[in-house]
CSV table of C-alpha atoms in Angstrom, one decimal:
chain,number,residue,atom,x,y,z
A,218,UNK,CA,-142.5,-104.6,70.5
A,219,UNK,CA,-142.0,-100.9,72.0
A,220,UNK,CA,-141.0,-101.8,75.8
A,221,UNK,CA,-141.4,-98.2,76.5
A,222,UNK,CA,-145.2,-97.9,76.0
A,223,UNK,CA,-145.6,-101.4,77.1
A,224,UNK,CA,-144.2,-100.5,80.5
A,225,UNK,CA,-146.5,-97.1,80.7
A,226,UNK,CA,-149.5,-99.2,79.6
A,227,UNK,CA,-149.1,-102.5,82.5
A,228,UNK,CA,-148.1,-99.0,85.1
A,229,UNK,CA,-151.5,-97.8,84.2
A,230,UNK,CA,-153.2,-100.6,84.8
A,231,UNK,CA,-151.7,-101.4,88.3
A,232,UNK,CA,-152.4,-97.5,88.9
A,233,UNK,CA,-155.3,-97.5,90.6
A,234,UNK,CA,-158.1,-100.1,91.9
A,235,UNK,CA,-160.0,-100.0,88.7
A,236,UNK,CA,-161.4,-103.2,88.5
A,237,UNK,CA,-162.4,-103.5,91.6
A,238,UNK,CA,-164.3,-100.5,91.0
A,239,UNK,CA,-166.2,-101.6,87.9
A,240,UNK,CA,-167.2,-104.1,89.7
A,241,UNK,CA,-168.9,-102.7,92.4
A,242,UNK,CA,-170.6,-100.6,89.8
A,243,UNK,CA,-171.3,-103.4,88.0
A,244,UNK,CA,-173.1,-104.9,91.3
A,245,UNK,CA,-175.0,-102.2,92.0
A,246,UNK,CA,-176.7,-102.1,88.8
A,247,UNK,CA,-177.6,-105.2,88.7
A,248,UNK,CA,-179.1,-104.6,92.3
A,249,UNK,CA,-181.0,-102.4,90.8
A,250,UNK,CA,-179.0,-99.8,93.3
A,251,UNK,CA,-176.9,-97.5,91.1
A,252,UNK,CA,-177.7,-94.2,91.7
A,253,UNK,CA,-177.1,-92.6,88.3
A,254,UNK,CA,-176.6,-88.6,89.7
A,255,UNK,CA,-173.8,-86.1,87.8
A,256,UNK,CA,-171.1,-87.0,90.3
A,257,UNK,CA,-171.6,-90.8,89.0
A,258,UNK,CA,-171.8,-89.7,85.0
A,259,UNK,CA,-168.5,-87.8,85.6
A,260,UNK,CA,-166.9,-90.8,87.4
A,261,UNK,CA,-167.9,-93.4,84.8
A,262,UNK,CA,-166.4,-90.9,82.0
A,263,UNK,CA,-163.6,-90.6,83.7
A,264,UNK,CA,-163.0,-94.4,84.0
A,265,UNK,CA,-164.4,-94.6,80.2
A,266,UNK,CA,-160.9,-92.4,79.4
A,267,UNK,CA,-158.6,-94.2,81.4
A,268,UNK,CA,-159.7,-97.5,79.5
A,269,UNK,CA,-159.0,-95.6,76.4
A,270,UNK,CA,-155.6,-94.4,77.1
A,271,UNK,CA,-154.9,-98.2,78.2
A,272,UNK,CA,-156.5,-99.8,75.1
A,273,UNK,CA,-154.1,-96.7,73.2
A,274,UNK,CA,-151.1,-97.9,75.1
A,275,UNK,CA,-151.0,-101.4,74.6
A,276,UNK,CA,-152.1,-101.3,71.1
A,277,UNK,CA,-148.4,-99.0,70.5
A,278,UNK,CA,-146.6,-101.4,72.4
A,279,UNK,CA,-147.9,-104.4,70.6
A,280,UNK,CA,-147.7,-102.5,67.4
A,281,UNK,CA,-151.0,-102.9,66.3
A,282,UNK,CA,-153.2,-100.2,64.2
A,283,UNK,CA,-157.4,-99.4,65.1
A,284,UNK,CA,-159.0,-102.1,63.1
A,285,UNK,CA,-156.5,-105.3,64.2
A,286,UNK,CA,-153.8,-104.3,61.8
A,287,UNK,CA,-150.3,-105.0,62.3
């Protein structure tokens, strides 16, 4: 296992609050209370990246190929 990307994949996830913030988007949708204006689209793409980069990360450190491969 690569302890290097492993490291910058668990400091990206205790970057930022981003769970907490899914969540509350989450919520509001459900509420039926999501306003879905440009500044929102850009925020959720955004936060669709992020993920992205995690997902990239971990898979490295845990040495495991798009598709499940090892």
């Amino acid at each position: 296992m690569d302890q290097e990307s492993l490291g910058r994949a668990l400091a990206l996830l205790g970057r930022n609050d981003l769970a907490r913030r899914l969540d509350e988007l989450a919520t509001a949708a459900v509420m039926g209370a999501l306003p879905l204006g440009p500044e929102l689209i850009e925020e959720l793409h955004a936060v669709c990246s992020y993920i992205r980069t995690m997902r990239d990360a971990l898979m490295h450190a845990l040495e495991v190929e798009k598709g499940g491969k090892r």
